[in-house]
Coordinates of C-alpha atoms and ligand atoms in Angstrom, one line a residue:
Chain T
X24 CA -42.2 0.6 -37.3
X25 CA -40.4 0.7 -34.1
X26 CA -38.5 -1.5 -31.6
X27 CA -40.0 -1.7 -28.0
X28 CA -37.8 -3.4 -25.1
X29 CA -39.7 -3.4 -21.9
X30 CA -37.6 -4.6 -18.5
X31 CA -35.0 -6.1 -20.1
X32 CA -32.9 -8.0 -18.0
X33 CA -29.9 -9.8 -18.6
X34 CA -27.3 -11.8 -16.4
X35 CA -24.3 -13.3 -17.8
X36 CA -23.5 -16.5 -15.6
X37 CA -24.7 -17.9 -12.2
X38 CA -23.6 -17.6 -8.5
X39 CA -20.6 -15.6 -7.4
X40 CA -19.8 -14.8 -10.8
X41 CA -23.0 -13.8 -12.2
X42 CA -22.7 -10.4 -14.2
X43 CA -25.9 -8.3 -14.9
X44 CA -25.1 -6.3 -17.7
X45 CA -28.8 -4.8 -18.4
X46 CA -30.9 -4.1 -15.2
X47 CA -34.4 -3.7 -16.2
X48 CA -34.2 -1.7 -19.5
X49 CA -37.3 0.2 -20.9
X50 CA -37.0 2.0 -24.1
X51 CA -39.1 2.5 -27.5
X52 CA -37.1 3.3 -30.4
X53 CA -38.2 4.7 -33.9
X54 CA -37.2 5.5 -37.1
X55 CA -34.1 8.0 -37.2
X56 CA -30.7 8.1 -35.4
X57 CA -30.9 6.8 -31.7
X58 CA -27.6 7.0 -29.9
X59 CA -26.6 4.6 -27.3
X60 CA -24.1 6.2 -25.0
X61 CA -22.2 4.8 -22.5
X62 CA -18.9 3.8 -20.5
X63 CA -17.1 0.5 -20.9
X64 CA -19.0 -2.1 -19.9
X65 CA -22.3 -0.1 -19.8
X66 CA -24.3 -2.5 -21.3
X67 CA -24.1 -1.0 -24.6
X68 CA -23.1 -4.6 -27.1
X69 CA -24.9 -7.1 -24.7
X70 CA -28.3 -4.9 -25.8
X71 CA -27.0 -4.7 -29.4
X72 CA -26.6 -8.2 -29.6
X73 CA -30.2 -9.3 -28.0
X74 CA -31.9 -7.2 -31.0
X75 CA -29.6 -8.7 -33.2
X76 CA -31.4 -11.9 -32.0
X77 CA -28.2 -12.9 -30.8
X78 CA -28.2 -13.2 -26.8
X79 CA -31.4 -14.1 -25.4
X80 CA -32.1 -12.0 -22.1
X81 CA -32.6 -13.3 -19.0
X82 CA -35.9 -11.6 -18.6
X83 CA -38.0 -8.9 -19.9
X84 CA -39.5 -8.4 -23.6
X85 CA -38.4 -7.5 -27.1
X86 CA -40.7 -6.1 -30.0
X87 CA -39.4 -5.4 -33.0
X88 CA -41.3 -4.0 -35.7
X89 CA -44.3 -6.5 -34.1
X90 CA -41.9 -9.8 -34.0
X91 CA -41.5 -11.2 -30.8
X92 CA -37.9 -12.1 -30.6
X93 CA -38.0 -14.6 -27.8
X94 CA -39.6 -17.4 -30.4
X95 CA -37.3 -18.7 -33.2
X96 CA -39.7 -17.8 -35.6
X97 CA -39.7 -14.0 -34.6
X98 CA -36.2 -13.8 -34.2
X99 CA -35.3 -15.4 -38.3
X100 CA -37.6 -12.8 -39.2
X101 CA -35.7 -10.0 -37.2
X102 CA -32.3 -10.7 -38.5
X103 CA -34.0 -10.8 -42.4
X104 CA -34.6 -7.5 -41.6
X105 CA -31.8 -6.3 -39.8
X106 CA -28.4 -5.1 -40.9
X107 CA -25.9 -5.5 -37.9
X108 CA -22.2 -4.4 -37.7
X109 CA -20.3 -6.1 -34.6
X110 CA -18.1 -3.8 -32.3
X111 CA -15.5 -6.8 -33.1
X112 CA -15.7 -7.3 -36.7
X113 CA -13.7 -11.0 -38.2
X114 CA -12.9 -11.2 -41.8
X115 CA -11.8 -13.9 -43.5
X116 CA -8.6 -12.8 -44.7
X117 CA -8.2 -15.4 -48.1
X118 CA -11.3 -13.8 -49.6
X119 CA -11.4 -10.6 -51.7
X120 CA -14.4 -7.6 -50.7
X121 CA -16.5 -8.9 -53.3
X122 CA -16.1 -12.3 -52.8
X123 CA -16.8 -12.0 -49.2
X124 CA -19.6 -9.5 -49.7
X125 CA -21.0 -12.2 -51.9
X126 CA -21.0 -14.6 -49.3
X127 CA -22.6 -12.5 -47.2
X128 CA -25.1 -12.2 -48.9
X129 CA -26.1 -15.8 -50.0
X130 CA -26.0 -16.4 -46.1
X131 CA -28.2 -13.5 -46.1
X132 CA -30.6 -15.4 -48.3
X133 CA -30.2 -13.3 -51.8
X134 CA -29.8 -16.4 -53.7
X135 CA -31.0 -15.0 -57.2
X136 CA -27.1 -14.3 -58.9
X137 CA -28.3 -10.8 -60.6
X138 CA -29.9 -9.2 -57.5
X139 CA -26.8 -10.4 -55.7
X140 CA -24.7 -9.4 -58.2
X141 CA -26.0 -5.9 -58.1
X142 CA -26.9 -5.5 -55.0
X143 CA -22.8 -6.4 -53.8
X144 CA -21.9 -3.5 -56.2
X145 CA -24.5 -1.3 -54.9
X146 CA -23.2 -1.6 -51.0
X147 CA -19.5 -1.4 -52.4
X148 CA -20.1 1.8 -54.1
X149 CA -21.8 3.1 -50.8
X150 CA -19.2 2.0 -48.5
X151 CA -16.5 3.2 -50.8
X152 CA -15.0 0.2 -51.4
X153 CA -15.4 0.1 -55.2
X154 CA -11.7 0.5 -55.9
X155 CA -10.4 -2.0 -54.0
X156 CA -13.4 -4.5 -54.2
X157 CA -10.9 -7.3 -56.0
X158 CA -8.3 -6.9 -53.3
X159 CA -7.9 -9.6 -50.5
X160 CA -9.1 -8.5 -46.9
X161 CA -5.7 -9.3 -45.1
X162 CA -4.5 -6.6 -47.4
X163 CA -7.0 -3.8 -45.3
X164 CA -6.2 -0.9 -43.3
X165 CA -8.4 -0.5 -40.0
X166 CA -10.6 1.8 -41.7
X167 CA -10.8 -0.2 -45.0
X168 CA -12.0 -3.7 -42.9
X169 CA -14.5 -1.0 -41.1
X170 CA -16.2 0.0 -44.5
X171 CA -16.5 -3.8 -45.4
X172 CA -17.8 -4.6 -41.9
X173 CA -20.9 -1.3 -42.6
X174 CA -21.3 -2.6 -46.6
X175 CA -22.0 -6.1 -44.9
X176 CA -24.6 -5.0 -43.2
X177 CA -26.4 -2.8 -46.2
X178 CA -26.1 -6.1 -48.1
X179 CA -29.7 -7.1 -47.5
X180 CA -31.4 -3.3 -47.5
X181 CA -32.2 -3.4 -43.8
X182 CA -35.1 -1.5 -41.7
X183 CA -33.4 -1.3 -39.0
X184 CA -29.1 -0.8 -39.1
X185 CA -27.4 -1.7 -35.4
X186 CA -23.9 -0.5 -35.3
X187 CA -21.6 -1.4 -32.6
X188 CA -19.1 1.5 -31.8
X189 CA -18.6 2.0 -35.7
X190 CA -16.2 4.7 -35.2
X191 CA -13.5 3.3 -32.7
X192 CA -9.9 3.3 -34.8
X193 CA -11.4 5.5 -37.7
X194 CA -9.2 9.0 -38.3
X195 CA -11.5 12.1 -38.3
X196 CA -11.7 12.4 -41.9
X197 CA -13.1 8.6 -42.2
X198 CA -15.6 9.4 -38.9
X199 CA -17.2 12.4 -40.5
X200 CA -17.7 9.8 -43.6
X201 CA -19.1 7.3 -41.9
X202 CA -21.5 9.4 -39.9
X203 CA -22.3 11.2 -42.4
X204 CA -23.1 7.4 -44.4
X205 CA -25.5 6.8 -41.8
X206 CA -27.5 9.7 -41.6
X207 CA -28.2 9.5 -44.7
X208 CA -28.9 6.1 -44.0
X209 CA -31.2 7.0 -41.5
X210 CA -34.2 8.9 -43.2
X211 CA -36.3 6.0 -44.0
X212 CA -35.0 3.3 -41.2
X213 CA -34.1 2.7 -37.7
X214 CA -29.9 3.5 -37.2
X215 CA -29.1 2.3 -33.4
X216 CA -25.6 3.6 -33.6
X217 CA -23.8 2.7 -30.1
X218 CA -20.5 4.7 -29.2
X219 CA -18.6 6.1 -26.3
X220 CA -17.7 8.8 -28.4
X221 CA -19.8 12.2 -27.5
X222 CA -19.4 14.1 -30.1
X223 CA -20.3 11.1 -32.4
X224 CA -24.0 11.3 -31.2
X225 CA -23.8 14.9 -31.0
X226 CA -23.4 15.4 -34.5
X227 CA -26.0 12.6 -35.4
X228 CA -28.9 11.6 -33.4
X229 CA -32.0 13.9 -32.3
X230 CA -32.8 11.1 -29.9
X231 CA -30.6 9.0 -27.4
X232 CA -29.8 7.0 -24.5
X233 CA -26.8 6.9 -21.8
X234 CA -26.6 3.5 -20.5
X235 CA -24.8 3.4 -17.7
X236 CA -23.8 -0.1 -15.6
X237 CA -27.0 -1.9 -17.2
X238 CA -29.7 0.8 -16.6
X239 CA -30.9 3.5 -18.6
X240 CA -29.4 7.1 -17.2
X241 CA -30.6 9.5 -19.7
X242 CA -33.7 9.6 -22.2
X243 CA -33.9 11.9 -24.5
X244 CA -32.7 14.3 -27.3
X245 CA -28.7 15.9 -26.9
X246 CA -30.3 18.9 -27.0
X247 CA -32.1 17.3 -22.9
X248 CA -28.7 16.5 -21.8
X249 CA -27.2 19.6 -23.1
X250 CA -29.9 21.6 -21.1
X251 CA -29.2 19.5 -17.7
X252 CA -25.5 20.9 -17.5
X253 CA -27.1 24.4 -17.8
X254 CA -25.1 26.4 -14.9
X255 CA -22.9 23.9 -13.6
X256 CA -20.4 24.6 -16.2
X257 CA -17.4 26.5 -15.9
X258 CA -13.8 27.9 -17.0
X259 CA -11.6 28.0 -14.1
X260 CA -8.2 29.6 -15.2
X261 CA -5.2 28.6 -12.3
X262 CA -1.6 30.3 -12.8
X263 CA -0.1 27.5 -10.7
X264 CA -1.6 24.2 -11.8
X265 CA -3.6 23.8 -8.8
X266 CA -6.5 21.4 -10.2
X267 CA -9.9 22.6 -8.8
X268 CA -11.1 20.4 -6.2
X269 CA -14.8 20.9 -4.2
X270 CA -17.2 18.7 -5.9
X271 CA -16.4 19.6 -9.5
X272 CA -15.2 17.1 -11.8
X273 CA -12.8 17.8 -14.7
X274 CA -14.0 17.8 -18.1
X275 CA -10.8 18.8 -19.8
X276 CA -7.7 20.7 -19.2
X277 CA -5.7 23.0 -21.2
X278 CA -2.2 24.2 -21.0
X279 CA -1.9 28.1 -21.8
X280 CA 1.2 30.2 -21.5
X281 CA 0.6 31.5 -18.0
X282 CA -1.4 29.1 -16.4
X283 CA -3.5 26.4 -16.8
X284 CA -7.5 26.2 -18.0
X285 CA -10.0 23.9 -16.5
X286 CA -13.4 23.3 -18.0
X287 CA -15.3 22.2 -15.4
X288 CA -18.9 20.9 -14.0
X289 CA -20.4 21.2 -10.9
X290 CA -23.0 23.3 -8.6
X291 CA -20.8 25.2 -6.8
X292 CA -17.6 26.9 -8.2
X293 CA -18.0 30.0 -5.5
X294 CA -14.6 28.6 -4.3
X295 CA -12.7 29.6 -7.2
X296 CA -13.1 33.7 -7.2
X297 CA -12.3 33.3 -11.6
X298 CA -14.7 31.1 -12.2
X299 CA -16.6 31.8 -15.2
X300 CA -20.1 30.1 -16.4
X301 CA -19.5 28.5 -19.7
X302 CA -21.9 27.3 -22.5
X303 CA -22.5 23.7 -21.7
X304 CA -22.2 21.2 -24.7
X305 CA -23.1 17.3 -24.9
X306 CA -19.7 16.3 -23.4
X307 CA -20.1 18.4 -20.3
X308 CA -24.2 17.6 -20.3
X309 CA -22.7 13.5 -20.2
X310 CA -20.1 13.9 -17.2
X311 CA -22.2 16.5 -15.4
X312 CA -25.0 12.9 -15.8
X313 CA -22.6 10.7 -15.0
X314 CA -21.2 12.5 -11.6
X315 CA -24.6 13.3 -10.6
X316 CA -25.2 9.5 -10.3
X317 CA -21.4 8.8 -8.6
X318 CA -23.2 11.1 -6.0
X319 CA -26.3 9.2 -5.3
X320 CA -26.5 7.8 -1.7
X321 CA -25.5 3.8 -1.9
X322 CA -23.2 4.1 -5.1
X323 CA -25.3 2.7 -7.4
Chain P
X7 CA -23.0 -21.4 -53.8
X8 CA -22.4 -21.6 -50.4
X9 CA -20.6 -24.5 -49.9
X10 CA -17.8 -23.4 -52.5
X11 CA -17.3 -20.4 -50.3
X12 CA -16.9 -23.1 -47.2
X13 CA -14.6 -24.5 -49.0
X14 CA -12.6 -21.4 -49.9
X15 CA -12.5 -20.3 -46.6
X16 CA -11.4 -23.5 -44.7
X17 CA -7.9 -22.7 -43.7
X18 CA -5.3 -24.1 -45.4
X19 CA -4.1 -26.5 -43.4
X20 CA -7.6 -27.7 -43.3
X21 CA -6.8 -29.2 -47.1
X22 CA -2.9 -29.4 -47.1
X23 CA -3.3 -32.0 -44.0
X24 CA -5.1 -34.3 -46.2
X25 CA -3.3 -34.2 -49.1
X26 CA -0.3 -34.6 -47.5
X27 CA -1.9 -37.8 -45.4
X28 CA -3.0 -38.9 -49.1
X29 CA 0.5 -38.7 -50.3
X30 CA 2.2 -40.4 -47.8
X31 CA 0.3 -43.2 -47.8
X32 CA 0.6 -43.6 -51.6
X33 CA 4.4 -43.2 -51.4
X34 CA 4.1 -46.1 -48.7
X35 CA 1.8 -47.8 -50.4
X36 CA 3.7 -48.0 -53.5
X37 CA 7.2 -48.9 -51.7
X38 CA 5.7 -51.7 -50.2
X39 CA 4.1 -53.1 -53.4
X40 CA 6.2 -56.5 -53.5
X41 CA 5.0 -57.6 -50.1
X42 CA 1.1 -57.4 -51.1
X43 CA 0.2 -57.8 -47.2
X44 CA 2.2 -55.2 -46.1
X45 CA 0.9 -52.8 -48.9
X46 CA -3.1 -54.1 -47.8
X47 CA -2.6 -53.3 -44.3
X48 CA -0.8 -49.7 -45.0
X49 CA -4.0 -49.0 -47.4
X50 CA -6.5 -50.0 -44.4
X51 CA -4.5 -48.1 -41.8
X52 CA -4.9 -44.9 -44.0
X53 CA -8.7 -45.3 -44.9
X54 CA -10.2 -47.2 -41.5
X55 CA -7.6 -44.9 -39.0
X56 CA -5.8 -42.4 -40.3
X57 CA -9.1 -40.9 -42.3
X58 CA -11.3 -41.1 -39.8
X59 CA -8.8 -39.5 -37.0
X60 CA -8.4 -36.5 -39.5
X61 CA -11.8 -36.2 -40.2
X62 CA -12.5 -35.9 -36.0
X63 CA -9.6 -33.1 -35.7
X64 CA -10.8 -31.1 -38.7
X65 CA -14.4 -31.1 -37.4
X66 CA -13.7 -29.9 -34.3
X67 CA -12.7 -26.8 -35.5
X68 CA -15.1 -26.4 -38.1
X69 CA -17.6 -23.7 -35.9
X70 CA -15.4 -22.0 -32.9
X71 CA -12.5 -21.3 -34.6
X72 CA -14.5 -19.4 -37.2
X73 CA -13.6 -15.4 -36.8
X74 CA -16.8 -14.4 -38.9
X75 CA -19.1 -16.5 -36.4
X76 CA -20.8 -13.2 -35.0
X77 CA -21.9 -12.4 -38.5
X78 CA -22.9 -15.6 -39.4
X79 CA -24.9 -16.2 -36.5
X80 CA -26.6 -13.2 -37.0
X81 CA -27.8 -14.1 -40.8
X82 CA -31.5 -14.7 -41.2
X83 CA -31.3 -18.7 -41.3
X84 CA -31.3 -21.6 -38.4
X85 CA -28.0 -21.9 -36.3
X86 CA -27.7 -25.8 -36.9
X87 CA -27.6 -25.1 -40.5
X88 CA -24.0 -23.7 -40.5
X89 CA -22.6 -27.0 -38.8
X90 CA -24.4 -29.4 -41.1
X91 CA -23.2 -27.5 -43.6
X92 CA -19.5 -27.4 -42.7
X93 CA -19.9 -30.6 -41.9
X94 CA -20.7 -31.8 -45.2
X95 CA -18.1 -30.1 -47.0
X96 CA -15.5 -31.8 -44.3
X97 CA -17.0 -35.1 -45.3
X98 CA -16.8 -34.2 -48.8
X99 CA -12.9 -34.2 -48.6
X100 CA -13.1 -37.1 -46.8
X101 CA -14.7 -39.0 -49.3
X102 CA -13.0 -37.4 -52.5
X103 CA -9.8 -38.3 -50.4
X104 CA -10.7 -41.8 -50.1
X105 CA -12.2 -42.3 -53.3
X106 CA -9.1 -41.3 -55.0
X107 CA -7.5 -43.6 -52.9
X108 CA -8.9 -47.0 -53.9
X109 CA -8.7 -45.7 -57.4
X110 CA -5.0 -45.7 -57.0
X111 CA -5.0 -48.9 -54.9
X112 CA -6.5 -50.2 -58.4
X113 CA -4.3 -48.8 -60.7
X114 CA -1.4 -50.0 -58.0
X115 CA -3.0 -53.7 -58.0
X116 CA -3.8 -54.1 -54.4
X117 CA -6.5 -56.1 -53.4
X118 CA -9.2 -55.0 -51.0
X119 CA -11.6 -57.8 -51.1
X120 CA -11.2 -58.3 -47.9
X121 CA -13.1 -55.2 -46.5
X122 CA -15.9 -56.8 -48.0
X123 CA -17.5 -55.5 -51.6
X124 CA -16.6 -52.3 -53.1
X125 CA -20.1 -50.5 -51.8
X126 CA -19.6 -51.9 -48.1
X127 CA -15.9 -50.8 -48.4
X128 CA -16.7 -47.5 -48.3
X129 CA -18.2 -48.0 -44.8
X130 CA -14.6 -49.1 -43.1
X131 CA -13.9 -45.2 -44.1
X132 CA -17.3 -43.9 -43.5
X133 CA -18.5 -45.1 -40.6
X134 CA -15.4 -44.4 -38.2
X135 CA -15.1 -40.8 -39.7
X136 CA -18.8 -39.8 -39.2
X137 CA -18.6 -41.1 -35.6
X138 CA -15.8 -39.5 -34.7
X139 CA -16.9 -36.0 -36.6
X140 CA -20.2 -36.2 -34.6
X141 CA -18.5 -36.5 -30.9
X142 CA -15.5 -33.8 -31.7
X143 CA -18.1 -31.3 -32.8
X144 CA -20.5 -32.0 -30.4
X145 CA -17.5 -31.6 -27.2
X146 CA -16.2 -28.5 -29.1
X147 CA -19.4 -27.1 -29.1
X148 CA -19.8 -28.1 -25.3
X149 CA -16.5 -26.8 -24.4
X150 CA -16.3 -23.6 -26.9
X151 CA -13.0 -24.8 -27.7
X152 CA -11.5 -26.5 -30.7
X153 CA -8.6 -28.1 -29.1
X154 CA -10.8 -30.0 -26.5
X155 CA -12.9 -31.8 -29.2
X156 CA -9.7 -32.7 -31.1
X157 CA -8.0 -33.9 -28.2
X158 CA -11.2 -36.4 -27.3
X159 CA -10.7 -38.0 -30.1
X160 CA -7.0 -38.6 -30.1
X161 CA -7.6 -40.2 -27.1
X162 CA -10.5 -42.1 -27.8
X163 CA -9.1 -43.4 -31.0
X164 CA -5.6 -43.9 -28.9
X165 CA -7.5 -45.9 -26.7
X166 CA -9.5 -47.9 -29.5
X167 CA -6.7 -49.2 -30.8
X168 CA -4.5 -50.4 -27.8
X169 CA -7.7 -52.0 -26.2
X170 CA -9.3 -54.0 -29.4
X171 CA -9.5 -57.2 -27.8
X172 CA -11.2 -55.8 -25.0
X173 CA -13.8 -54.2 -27.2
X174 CA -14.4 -56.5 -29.3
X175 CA -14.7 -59.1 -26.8
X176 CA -17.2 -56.6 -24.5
X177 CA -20.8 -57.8 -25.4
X178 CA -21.8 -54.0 -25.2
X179 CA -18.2 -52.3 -26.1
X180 CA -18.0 -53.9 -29.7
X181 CA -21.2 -51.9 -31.2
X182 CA -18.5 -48.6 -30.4
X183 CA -15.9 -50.2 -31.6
X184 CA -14.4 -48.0 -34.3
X185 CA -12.6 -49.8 -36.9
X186 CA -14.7 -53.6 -36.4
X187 CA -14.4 -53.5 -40.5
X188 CA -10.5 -52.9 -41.1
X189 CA -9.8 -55.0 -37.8
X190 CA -12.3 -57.9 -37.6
X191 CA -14.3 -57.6 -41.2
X192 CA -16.0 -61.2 -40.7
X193 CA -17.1 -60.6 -37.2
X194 CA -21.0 -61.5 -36.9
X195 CA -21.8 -58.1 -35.2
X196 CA -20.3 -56.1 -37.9
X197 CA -23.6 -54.9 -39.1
X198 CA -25.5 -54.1 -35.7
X199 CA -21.8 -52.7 -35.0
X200 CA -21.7 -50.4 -37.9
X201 CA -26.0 -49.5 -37.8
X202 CA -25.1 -48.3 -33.8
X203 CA -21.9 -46.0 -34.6
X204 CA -23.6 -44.3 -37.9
X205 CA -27.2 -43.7 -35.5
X206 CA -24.7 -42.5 -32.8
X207 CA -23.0 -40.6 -35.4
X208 CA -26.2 -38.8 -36.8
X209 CA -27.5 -38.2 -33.1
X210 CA -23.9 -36.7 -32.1
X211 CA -24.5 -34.5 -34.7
X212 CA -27.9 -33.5 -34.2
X213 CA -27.1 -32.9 -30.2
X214 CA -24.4 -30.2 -31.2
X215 CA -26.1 -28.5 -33.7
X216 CA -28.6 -28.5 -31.0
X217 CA -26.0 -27.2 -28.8
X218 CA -26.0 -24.1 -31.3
X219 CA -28.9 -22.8 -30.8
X220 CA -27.4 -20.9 -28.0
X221 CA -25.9 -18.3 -30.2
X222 CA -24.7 -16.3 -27.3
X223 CA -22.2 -18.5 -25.8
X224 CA -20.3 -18.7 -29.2
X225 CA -20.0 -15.1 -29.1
Ligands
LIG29 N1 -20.3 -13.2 -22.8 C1 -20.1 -12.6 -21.6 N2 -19.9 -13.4 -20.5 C2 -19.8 -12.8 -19.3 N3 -19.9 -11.5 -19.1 C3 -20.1 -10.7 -20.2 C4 -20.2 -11.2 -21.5 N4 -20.4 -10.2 -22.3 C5 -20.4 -9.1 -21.6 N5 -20.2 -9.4 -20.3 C6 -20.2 -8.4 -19.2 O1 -21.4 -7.6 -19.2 C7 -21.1 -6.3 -19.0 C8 -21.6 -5.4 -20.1 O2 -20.8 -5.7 -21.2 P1 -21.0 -5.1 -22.7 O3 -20.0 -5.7 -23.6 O4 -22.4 -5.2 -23.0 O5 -20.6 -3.5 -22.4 P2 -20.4 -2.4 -23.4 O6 -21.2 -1.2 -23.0 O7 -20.5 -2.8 -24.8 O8 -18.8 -2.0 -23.2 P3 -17.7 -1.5 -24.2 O9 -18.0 0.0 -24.3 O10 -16.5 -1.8 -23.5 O11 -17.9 -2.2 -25.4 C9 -19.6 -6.2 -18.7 O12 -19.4 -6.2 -17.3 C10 -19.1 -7.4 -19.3 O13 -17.9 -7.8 -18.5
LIG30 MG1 -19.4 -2.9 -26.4

């Protein structure tokens, strides 16, 4: 089973204020972890929401799992297989977790009362949610509505699990959770787990994409994009603040005692005399991608 | 199944406002017993215009004010099926609201004879609601935006109503006429009148729902 998207195209409006938020996309996802990467306004939701059979592109091709989803008939039999958690999730506050679990899943067509029955419980239990499943929604924390918004979209079993920036708003403890939740998740289906988040893919996926203003940057495993930033990395430690300039790009910044340390990437650091080469991780592998492309003649 | 959880999710005011319609025009109703015209013509202002005009506002907001639209759009099932189905459970309260009314109009001893038999009664209500339910969803849909639908039909029913004569007098104008059955009940184009507003009704509501279809501009 896998999804194959072949240039995939989409503009959002007409004339002057036409947007083209994918630019001829080409990818083929399998089973596992994939990690979509990206900066605002990458792309990253408008391609979420054209599996979910939800935007129809302007141009270009969809397979999943062998439906077409430009017909009607491919994309009712996408969504009965798909399991989707929007990056903006809407509750309705009146109803309790079961109860809107429940509804959920009669609009998800379980319409036998024992399989739904069991099979709310189930995603409750999964999600976490078992203790407060009698509690009304307005009554949820951040975290609490986010755990809802992933047992929503276990309801029906999925194959294939698209989560829109899952993580945003969560504290580190929940994160690790929730991650953790979708591995697990992932053994036996597709997880397309979208994030600007590094370390959230890092920890994750074997295989992923950086999307970056509607095209694809990056193809590949972390481990890829990890191995780009090989060299260009380095710790730069200034006693008077000075921020390194000379083509290399700040990837964080630390305030010691006597001085100040820069992590940096870039080709050249023979300006600073301390320079020292550092271990690259994902982070640095990502912003080492993304200045590469600043770089590129015409600004694209 | 479904529809109870509709129901339960309708926001409040999408039930207080007609009860509390219902109400007032039972307290008025029943004040104005003695004069038995006056008490007639409050009971066909409430079921031929003020039911109808409630039923339009309500509907306008049934789909794009709905914060769970993203999910519900994305469920396994056709898009025009969540309209129909909202619609339905609007004109359910419609009905039950009416219903209950005439029942009190009984017990209260007003007449309604004149709206024609108790079956054809029900179309002064029905008709006019259905109508009017059709066009708001359909420019709500068109505009993304409850307000816009509601506000059409304030002003078309505004306009309905100051106009009359003009409408009814229109060889064309009086098969949209609105309330031909409260208004002008032995008028000879009552049926033709009341067969063009429920087929422009229906097709109203089968243009939004296929306005729908375009799940992305919901979003
Ligand atoms: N419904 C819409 N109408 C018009 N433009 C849109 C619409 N949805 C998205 N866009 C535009 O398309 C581009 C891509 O947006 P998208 O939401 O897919 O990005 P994203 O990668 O999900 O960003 P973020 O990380 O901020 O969620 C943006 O420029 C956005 O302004
Ligand atoms: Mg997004």
């Amino acid at each position: 089973m896998d999804i194959q998207i072949t240039a995939l195209s989409k503009t959002y409006g007409s004339g002057r204020s036409a947007v083209r938020a994918l630019r001829g996309v080409d990818l083929t996802i399998g089973e596992g972890m994939f990690g979509l990467l990206g900066p605002n306004g990458a792309g990253k939701t408008t391609l979420m929401r054209i599996l979910a059979g939800l935007v129809n592109p302007t141009s270009g091709r969809v397979m999943v799992a062998g439906h077409d989803l430009s017909t009607e008939r491919g994309k009712v039999a996408v969504k009965a297989m798909l399991g989707y958690l929007p990056q903006e999730l809407g509750l309705y506050p009146e109803l309790t977790a079961r109860q809107f679990l429940d509804y959920m899943a009669i609009l998800k067509g379980l319409d036998d009362v024992r399989t739904r029955r069991a099979r709310v419980d189930r995603t409750l239990e999964m999600a976490g949610l078992a203790d407060v499943a009698d509690r009304r929604l307005k009554g949820f924390s951040g975290g609490m509505k986010r755990r809802v918004g992933i047992a929503q979209a276990l309801l029906n079993d999925p194959r294939i699990l698209i989560v829109d920036e899952p993580t945003a708003g969560l504290d580190p403890e929940e994160r690790i959770r929730f991650r953790n939740l979708l591995v697990d998740l992932a053994s036996d289906r597709i997880v397309i787990l979208s994030t600007h988040i590094v370390e959230d893919i890092c920890q994750t996926c074997r295989d992923m994409a950086v999307l970056d203003r509607g095209l694809v940057r990056f193809r590949g495993s972390p481990a890829d994009l990890i191995a780009r930033a090989r060299g260009v990395v380095w710790q730069i430690r200034t006693e008077n603040g000075h921020k390194p300039d000379g083509g290399l790009v700040v990837v964080s910044t630390l305030q010691l005692a006597n001085g100040v340390r820069y992590r940096v990437v870039g080709r050249d650091a023979s300006a600073h005399p301390g320079a020292e080469p550092a271990q690259p991780s994902l982070e640095d592998g990502y912003v080492w991608l993304m200045q590469a492309k600043d770089a590129l003649p015409g600004g694209e | 199944m479904n529809l109870l959880y509709h129901l339960r999710i309708y926001r409040r005011e999408h039930l207080a406002l007609p009860a509390g319609l219902w109400m007032l025009f039972a307290l008025m109703v029943a004040f104005a017993r003695m004069d038995d015209g006056r008490a007639c013509e409050m009971a066909c202002t409430f079921l031929g215009f003020v039911l109808p005009l409630m039923a339009g506002i309500l509907a306008a907001s049934a789909i794009v004010d709905d914060p769970v639209l993203e999910l519900q759009l994305a469920a396994p099932r056709a898009p025009w099926r969540i309209l129909v189905e909202r619609l339905a459970v609007l004109l359910g309260i419609v009905a039950l609201a009416a219903l209950a009314y005439q029942v009190y109009l009984g017990a209260m001893g007003i007449d309604l004879t004149g709206l024609g038999n108790p079956a054809a009664r029900q179309l002064a209500w029905l008709v006019p609601s259905l109508a009017l339910m059709g066009l708001s969803s359909l420019v709500a849909l068109a505009l993304v935006q409850g307000t816009g639908g509601a506000l059409l039909v304030g002003l078309l029913w505004l306009l309905q109503i100051l106009a009359r004569g003009w409408f009814v007098a229109s060889p064309w104008a009086r098969y949209l006429f609105l309330f031909m059955r409260v208004r002008y009940a032995d008028h000879p184009a009552l049926a033709a009148n009341e067969l063009c507003l429920l087929g422009l009704g229906m097709l109203l509501v089968i243009d939004a729902g296929w306005l729908l279809r375009k799940t992305e501009r919901y979003l």
